[in-house]
mmCIF file of C-alpha atoms in Angstrom:
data_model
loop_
_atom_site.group_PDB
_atom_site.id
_atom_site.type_symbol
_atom_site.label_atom_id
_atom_site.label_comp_id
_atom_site.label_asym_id
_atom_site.label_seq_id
_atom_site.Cartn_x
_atom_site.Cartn_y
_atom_site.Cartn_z
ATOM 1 C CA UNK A 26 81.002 106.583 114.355
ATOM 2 C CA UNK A 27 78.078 107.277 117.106
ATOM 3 C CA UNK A 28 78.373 110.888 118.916
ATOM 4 C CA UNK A 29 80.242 110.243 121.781
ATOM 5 C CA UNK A 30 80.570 113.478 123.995
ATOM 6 C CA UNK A 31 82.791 111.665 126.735
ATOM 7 C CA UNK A 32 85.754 111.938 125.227
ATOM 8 C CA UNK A 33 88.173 112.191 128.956
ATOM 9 C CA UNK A 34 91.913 109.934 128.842
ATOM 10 C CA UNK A 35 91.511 108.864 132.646
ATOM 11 C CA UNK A 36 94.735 107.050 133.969
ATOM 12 C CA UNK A 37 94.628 103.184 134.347
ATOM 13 C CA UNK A 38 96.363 100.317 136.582
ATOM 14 C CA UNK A 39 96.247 97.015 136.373
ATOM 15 C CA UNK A 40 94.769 95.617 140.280
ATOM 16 C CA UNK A 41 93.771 92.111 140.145
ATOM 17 C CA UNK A 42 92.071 91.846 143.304
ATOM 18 C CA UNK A 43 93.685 88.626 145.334
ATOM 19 C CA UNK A 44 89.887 86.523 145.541
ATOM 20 C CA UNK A 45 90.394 86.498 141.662
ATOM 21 C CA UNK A 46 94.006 84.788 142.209
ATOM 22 C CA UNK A 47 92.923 82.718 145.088
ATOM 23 C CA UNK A 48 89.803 81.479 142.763
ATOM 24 C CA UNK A 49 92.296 80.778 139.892
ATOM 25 C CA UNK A 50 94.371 78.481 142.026
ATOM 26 C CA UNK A 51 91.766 76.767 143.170
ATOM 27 C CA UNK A 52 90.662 75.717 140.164
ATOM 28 C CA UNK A 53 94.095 74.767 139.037
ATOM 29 C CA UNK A 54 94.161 72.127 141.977
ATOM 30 C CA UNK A 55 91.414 70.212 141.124
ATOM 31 C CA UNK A 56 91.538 70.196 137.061
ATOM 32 C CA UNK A 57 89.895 67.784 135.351
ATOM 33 C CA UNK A 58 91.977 66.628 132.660
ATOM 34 C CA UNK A 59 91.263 65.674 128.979
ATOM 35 C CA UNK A 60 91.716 62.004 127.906
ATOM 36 C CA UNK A 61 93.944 61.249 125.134
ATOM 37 C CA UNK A 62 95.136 58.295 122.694
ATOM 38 C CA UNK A 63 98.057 57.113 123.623
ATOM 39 C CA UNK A 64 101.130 57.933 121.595
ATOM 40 C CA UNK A 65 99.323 60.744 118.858
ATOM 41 C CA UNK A 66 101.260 63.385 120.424
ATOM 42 C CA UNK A 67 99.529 66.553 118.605
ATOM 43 C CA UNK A 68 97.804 64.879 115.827
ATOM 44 C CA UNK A 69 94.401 65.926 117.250
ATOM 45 C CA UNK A 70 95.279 68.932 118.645
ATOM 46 C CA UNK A 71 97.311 70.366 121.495
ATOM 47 C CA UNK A 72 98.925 67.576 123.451
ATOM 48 C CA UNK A 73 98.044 66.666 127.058
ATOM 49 C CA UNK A 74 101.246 66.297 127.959
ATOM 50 C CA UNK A 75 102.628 69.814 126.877
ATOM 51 C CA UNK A 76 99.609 71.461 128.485
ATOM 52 C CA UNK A 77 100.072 69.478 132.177
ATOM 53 C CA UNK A 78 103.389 70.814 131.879
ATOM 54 C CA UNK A 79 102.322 74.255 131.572
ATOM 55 C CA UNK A 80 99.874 74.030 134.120
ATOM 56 C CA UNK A 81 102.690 72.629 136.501
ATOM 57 C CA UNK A 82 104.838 75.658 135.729
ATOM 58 C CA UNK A 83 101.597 78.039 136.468
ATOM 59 C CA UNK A 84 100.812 76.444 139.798
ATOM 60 C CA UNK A 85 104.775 76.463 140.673
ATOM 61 C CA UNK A 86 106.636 78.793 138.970
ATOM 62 C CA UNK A 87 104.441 81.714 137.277
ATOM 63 C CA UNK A 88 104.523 84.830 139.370
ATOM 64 C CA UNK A 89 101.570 86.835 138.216
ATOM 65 C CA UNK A 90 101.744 90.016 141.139
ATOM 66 C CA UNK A 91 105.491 90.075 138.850
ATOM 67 C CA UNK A 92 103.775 90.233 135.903
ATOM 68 C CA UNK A 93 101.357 92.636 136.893
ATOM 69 C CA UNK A 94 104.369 95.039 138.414
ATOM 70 C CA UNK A 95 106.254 94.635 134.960
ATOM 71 C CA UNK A 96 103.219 95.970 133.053
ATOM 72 C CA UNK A 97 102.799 98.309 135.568
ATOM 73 C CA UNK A 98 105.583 100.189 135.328
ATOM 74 C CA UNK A 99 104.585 101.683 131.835
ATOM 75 C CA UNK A 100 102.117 104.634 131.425
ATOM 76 C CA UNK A 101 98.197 102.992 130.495
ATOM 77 C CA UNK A 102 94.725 104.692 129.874
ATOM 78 C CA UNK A 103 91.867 104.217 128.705
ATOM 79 C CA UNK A 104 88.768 106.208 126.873
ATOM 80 C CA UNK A 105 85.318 105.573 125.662
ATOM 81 C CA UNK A 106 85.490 105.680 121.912
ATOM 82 C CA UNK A 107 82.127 105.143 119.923
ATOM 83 C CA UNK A 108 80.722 103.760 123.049
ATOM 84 C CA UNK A 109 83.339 101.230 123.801
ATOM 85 C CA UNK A 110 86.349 101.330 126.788
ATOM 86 C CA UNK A 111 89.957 101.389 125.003
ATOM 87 C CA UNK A 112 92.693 100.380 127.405
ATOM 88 C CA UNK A 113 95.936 101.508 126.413
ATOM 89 C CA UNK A 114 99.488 102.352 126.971
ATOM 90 C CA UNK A 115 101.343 105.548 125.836
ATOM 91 C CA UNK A 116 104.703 105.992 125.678
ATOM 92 C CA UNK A 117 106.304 109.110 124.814
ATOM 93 C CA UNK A 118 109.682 108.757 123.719
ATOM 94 C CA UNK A 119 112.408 111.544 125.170
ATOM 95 C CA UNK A 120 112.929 112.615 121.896
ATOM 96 C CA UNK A 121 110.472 115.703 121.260
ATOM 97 C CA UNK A 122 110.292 114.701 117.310
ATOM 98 C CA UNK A 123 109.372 111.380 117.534
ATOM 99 C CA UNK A 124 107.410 110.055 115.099
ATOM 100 C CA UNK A 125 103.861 108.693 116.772
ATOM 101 C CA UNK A 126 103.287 104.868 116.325
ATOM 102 C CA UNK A 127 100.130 103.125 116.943
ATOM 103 C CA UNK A 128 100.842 99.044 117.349
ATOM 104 C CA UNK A 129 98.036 96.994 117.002
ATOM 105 C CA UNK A 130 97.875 93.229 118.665
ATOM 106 C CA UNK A 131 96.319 90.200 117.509
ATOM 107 C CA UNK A 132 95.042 86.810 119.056
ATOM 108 C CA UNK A 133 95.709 85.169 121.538
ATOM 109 C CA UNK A 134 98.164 87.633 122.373
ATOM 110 C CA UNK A 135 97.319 91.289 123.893
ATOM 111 C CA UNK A 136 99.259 94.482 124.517
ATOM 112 C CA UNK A 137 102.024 92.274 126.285
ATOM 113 C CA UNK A 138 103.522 91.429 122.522
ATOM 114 C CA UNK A 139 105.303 94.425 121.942
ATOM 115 C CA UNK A 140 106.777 95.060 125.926
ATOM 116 C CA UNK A 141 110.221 94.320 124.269
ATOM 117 C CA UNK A 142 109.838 96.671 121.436
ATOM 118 C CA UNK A 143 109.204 99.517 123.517
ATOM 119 C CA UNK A 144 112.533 100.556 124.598
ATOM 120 C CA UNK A 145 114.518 100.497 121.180
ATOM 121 C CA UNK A 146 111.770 102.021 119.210
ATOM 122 C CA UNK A 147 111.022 104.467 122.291
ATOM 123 C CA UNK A 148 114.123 105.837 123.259
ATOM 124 C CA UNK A 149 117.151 104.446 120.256
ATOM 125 C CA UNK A 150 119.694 106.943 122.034
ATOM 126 C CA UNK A 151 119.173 104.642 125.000
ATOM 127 C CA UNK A 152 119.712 101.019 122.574
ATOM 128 C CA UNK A 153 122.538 102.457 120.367
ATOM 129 C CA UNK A 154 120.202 103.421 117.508
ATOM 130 C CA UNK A 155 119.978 106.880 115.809
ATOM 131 C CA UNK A 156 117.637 109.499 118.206
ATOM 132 C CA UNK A 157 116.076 110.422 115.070
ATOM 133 C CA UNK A 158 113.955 107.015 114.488
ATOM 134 C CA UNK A 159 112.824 107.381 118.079
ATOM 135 C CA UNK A 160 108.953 106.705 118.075
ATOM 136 C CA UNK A 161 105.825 107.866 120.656
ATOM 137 C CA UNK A 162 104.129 104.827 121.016
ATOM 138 C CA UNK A 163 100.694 104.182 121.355
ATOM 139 C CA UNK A 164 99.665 100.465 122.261
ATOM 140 C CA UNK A 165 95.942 99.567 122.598
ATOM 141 C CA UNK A 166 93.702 96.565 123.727
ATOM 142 C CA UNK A 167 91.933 95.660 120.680
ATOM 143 C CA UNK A 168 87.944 96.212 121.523
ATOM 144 C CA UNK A 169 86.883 92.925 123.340
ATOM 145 C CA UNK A 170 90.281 91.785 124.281
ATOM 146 C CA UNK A 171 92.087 92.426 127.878
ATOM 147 C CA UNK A 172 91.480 95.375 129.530
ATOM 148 C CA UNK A 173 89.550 97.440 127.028
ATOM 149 C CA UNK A 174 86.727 94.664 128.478
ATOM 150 C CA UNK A 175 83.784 93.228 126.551
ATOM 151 C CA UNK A 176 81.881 94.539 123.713
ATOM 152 C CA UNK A 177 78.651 95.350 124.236
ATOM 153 C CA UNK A 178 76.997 95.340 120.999
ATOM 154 C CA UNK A 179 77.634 93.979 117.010
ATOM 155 C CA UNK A 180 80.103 95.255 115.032
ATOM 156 C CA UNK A 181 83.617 95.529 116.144
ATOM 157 C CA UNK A 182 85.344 94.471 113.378
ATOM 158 C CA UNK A 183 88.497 95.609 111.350
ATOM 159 C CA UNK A 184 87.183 98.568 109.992
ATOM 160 C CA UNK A 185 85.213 100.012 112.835
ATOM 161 C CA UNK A 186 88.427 99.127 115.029
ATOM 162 C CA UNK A 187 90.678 101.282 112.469
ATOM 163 C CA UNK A 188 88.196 103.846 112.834
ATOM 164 C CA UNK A 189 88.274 103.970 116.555
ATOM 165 C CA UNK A 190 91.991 103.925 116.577
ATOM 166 C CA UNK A 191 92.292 107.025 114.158
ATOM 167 C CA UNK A 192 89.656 108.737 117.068
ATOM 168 C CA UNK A 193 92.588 107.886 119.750
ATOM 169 C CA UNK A 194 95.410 109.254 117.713
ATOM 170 C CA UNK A 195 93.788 112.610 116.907
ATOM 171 C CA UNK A 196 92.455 112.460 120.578
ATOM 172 C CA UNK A 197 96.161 111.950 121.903
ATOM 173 C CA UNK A 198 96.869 115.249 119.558
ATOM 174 C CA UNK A 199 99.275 113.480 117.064
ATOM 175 C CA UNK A 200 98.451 115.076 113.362
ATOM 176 C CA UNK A 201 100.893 112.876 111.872
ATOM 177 C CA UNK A 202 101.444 109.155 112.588
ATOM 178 C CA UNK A 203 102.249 105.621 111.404
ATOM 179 C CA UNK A 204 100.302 102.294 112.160
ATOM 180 C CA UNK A 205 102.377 98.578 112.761
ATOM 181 C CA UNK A 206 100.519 95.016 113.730
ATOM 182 C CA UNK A 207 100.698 91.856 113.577
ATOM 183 C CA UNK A 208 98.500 88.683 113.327
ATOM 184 C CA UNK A 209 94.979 90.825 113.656
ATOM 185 C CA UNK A 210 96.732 94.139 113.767
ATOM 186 C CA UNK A 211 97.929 93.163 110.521
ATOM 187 C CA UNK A 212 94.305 93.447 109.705
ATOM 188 C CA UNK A 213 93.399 96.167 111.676
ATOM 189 C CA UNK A 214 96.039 98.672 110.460
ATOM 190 C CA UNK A 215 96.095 98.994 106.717
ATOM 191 C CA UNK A 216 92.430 99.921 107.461
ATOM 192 C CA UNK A 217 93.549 102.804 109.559
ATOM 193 C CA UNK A 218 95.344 104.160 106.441
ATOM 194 C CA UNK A 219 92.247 103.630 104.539
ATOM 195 C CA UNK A 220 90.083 105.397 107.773
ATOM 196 C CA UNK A 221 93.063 108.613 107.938
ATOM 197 C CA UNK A 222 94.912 108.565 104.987
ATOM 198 C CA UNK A 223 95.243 112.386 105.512
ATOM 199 C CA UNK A 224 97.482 111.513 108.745
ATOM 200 C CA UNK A 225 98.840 108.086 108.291
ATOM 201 C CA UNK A 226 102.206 108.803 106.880
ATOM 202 C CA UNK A 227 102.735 104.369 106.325
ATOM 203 C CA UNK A 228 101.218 101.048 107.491
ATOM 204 C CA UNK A 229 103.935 98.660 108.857
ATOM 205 C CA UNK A 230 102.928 94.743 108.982
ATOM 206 C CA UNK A 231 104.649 91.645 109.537
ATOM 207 C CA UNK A 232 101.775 89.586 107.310
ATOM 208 C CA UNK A 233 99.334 90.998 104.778
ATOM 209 C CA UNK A 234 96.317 88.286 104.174
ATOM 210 C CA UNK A 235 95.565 88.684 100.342
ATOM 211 C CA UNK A 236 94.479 85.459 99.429
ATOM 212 C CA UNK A 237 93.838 84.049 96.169
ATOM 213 C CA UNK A 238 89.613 84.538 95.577
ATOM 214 C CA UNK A 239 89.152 81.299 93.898
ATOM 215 C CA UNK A 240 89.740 81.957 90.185
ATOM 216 C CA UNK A 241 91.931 79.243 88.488
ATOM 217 C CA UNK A 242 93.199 82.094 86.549
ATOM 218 C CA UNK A 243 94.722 83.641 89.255
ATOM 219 C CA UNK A 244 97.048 81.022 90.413
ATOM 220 C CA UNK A 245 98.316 80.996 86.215
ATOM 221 C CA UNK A 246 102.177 82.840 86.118
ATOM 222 C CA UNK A 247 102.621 82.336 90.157
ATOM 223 C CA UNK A 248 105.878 81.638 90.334
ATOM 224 C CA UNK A 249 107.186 78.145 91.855
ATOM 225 C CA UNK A 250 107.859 79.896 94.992
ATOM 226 C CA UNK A 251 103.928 81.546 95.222
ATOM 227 C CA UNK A 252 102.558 78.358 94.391
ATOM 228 C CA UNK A 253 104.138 76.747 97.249
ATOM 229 C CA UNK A 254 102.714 79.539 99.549
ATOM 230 C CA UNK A 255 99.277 78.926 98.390
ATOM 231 C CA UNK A 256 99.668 75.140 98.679
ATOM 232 C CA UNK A 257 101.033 75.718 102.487
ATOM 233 C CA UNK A 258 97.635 77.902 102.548
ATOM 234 C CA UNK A 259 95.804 75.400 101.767
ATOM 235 C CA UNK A 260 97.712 73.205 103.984
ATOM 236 C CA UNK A 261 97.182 75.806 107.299
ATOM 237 C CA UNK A 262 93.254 76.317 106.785
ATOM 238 C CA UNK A 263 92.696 72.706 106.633
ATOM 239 C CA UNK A 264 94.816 71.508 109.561
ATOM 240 C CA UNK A 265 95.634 74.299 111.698
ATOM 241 C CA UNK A 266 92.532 76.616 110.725
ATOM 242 C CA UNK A 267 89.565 75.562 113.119
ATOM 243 C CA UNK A 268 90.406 78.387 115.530
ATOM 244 C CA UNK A 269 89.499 80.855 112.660
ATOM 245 C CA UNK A 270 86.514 78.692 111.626
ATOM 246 C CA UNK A 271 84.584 78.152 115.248
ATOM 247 C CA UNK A 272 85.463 81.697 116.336
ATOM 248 C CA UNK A 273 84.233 82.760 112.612
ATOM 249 C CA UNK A 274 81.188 81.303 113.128
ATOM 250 C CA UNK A 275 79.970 80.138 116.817
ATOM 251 C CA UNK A 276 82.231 82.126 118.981
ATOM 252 C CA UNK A 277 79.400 81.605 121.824
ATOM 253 C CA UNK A 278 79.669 78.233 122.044
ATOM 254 C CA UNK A 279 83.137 78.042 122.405
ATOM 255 C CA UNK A 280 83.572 80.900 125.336
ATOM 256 C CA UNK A 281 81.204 79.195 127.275
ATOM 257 C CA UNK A 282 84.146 76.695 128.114
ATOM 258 C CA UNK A 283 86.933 78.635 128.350
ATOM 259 C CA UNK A 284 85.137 81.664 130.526
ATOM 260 C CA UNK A 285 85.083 78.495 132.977
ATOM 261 C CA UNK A 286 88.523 76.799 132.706
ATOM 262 C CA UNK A 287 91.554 78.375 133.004
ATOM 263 C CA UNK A 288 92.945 75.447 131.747
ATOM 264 C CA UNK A 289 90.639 75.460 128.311
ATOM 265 C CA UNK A 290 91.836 79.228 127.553
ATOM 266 C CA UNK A 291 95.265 78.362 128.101
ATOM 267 C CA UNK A 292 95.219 75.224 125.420
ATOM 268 C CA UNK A 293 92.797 77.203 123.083
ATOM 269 C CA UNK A 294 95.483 79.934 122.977
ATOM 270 C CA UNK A 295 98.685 77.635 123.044
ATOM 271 C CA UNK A 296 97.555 75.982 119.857
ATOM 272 C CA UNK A 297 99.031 79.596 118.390
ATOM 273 C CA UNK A 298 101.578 79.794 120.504
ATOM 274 C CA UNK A 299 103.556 76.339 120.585
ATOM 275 C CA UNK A 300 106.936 76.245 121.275
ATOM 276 C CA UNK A 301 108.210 79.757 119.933
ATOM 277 C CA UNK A 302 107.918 81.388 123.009
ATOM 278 C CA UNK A 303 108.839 81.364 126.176
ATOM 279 C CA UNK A 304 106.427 80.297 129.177
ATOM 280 C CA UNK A 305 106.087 83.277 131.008
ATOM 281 C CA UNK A 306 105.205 85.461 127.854
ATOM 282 C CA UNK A 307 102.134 82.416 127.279
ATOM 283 C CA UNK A 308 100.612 82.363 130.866
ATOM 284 C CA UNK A 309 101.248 86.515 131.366
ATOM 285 C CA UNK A 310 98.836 86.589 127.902
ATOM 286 C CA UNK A 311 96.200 84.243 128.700
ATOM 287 C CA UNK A 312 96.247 85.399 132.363
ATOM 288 C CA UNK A 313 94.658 88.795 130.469
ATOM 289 C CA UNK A 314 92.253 86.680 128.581
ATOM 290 C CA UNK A 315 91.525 84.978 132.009
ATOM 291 C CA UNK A 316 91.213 87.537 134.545
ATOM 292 C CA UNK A 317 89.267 90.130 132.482
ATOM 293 C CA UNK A 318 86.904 86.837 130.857
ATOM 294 C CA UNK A 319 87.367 88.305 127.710
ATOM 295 C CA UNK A 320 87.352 84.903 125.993
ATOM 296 C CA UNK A 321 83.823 85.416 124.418
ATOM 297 C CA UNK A 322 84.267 89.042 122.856
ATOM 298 C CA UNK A 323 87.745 88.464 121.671
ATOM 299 C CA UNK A 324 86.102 85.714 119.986
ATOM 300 C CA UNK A 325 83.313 87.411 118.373
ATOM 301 C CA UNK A 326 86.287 90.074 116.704
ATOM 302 C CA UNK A 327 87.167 86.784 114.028
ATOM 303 C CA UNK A 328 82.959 86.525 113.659
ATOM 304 C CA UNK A 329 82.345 90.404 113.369
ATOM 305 C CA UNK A 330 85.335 90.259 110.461
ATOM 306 C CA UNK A 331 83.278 87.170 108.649
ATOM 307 C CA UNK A 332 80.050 88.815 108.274
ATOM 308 C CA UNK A 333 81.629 92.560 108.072
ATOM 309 C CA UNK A 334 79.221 94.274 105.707
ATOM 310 C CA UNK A 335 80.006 97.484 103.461
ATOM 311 C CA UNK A 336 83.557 96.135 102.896
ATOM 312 C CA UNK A 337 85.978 98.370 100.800
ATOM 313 C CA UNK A 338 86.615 96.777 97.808
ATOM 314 C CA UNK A 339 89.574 99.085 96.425
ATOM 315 C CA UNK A 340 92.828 99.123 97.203
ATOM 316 C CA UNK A 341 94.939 101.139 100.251
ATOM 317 C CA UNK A 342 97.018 103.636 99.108
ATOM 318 C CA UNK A 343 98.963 104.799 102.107
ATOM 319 C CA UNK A 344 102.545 103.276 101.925
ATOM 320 C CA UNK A 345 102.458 99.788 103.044
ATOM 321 C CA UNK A 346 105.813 97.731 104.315
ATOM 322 C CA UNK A 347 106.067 94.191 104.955
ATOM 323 C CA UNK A 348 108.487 92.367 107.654
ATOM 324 C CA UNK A 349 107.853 88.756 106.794
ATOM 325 C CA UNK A 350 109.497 86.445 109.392
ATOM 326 C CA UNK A 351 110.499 82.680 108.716
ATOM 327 C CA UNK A 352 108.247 80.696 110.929
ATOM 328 C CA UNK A 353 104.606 82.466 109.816
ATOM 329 C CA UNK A 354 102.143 82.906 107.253
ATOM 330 C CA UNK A 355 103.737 83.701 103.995
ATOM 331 C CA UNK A 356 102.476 86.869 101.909
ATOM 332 C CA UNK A 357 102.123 86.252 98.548
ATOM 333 C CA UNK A 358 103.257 89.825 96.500
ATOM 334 C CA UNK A 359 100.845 88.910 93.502
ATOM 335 C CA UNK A 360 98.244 89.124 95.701
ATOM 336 C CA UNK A 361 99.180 91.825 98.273
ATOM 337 C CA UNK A 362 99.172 94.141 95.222
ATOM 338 C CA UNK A 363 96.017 93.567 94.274
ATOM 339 C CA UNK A 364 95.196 94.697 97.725
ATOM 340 C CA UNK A 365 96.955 97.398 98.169
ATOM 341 C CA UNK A 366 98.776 99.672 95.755
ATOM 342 C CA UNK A 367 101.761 101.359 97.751
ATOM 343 C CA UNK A 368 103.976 98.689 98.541
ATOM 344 C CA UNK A 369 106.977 100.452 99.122
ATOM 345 C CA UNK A 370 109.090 98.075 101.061
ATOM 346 C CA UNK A 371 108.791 94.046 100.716
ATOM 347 C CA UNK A 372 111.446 91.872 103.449
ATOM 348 C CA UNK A 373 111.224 88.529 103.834
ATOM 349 C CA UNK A 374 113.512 87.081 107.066
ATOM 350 C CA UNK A 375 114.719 83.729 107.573
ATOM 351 C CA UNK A 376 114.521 83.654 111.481
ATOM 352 C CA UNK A 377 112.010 84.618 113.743
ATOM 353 C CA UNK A 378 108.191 83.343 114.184
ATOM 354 C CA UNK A 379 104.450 84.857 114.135
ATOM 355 C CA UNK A 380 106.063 86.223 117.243
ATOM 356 C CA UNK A 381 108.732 88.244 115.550
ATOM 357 C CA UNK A 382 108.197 91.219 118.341
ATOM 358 C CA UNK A 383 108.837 88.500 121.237
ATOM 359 C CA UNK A 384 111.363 86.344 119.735
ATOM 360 C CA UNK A 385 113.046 88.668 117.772
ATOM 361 C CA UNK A 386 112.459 92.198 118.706
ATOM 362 C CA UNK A 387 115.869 93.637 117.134
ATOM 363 C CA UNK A 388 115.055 92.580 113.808
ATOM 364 C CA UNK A 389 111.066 93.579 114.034
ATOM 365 C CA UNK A 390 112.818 97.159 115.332
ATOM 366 C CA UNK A 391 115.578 97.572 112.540
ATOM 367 C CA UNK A 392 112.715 97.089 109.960
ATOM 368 C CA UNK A 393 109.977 99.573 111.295
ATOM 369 C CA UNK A 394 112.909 102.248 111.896
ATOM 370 C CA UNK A 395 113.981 101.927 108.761
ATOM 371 C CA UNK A 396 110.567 101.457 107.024
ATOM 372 C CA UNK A 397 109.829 104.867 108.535
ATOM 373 C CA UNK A 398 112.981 106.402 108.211
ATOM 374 C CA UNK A 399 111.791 105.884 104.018
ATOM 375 C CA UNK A 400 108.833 108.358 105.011
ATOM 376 C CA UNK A 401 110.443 111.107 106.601
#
């Protein structure tokens, strides 16, 4: 990590000025809209249909000076870390030994996937939970996503992300912390345990991507069940994967239409976000990606991680848990040791989505609490 001698936590608030609303609305009313076979529904992609009705519901219906006021009303910051602006919020829970918890987004969401986490795991007294799993919580914009703002040069990828976030922790003053995430936080944080293993008492995910690195002889004593996750893999990648493969490799190309169209951003991130959540949580995250054009250098995160060099090749060793929800990518143990070598707690759930913290926060909760509460 560069020298970076600016090291000041300056208060933040979100202030969309209205010219940025009034320009958003105006191109709303005049879209130009996709043409489409008739009667392929999503075959080639998000439907036209499902996306007209969205934008109906964001010309009619959305309320964004709400939205803003809701994310208001919790405590945000930001800092220069290794040259780069960090937006985040910080919660402190009323519990003086709360344990501190950095939670780490993914895409196409932002910050705005754990709002109804942040009560339980902040204050349990308050939820009828035990005081002592309360949690200070630490919630950042990923570098190049939202209001930490662009990137300005190569290289934010998983590991120099991890790095950056064990800089805000120490910064904040916590000695002793744990890390959660999901989708790219999942990423993101068992590489903070590998950055601080000297203060990272656990990593908490909800999906850890070991993947099978080719060899026939890998797949040999999977059992029925593993096979089927690596056939459903397979599956993913090669219907559902060109997200990962065009912002992998040309994330330029592809920002150059959705820094333009509201309406592009909001399909590009609803092929993600389907029908597992609700419509307000959809157009309050790609509003972010919107209003702060952060389409490009979120983007470029999936092509930093593809051509990452100096990549660790052992294992983590800080205690790892998995929350596996029903309606997401499957971890495969087999592989996940391979990865990482502390897997202390392994829970697979039958409801919930890649969304787990949206659509079901009490269940996300239960499992960090008492993931933790196996660390104390």
């Amino acid at each position: 990590m560069t020298n970076n001698t600016d090291t000041a936590i300056r208060p933040f608030r979100i202030e969309i000025a209205q010219a940025e609303l009034d320009d958003l609305t105006d191109r709303l009313a005049r879209v130009r809209w996709a043409n489409e076979l008739p009667g392929v529904g999503s075959d080639y992609g998000v439907s036209l249909d499902y996306v007209k009705g969205l934008v109906d519901y964001w010309k009619a219906g959305y309320d964004w000076r709400a939205a803003e006021a809701k994310l208001n009303e919790y405590p945000q910051f930001t800092t220069e870390i290794d040259g780069q602006n960090i937006h985040f919020l910080h919660v402190r829970s009323p519990e003086p030994d709360a344990t501190p918890l950095i939670l780490t987004h993914g895409w196409p969401t932002t910050f705005v996937e754990y709002l109804d986490v942040i009560g339980p795991l902040n204050d349990p007294r308050a939820h009828g939970g035990d005081p002592a799993d309360a949690f200070h919580l630490v919630i950042p914009s990923v570098p190049g996503f939202g209001f930490s703002g662009h990137t300005t040069e190569r290289g934010w990828n998983q590991y120099r992300t991890a790095r950056a976030w064990a800089e805000l922790m120490r910064r904040l003053g916590y000695e002793r912390y744990g890390a959660h995430g999901n989708d790219g936080g999942s990423i993101i944080s068992p590489e903070v345990g590998r950055a601080d293993p000297e203060h990272v008492i656990g990593v908490h995910v909800t999906q850890i991507f070991s993947f099978p690195s080719g060899d026939p002889a890998e797949l040999e004593g999977l059992s029925e069940a593993d096979m089927g996750k690596v056939q459903f893999l397979r599956w993913f990648y090669e219907n559902m994967g060109a997200y990962d493969k065009l912002q992998s490799q040309a994330p330029q190309t592809l920002a150059h239409a959705l820094a333009d169209s509201p309406v592009g951003q909001l399909a590009w991130s609803c092929q993600l976000f389907g029908d597992a959540v609700s419509r307000d949580y959809i157009l309050t995250n790609v509003m972010i990606y919107w209003l702060t054009n952060t389409a490009a250098s979120s983007a470029r995160f999936y092509y930093e991680n593809a051509h990452a060099t100096d990549v660790p090749t052992e294992p983590t060793t800080v205690p790892i848990g998995l929350a596996n929800f029903a309606n997401d990518f499957q971890s495969i143990r087999p592989f996940a040791e391979r990865d990482h070598k502390n897997i202390v707690s392994w829970n697979v759930y039958d409801v919930g989505s890649h969304f787990a913290a949206h659509d079901v926060p009490d269940v996300l909760v239960d499992d960090i609490r008492a993931f933790y509460r196996s660390l104390r």
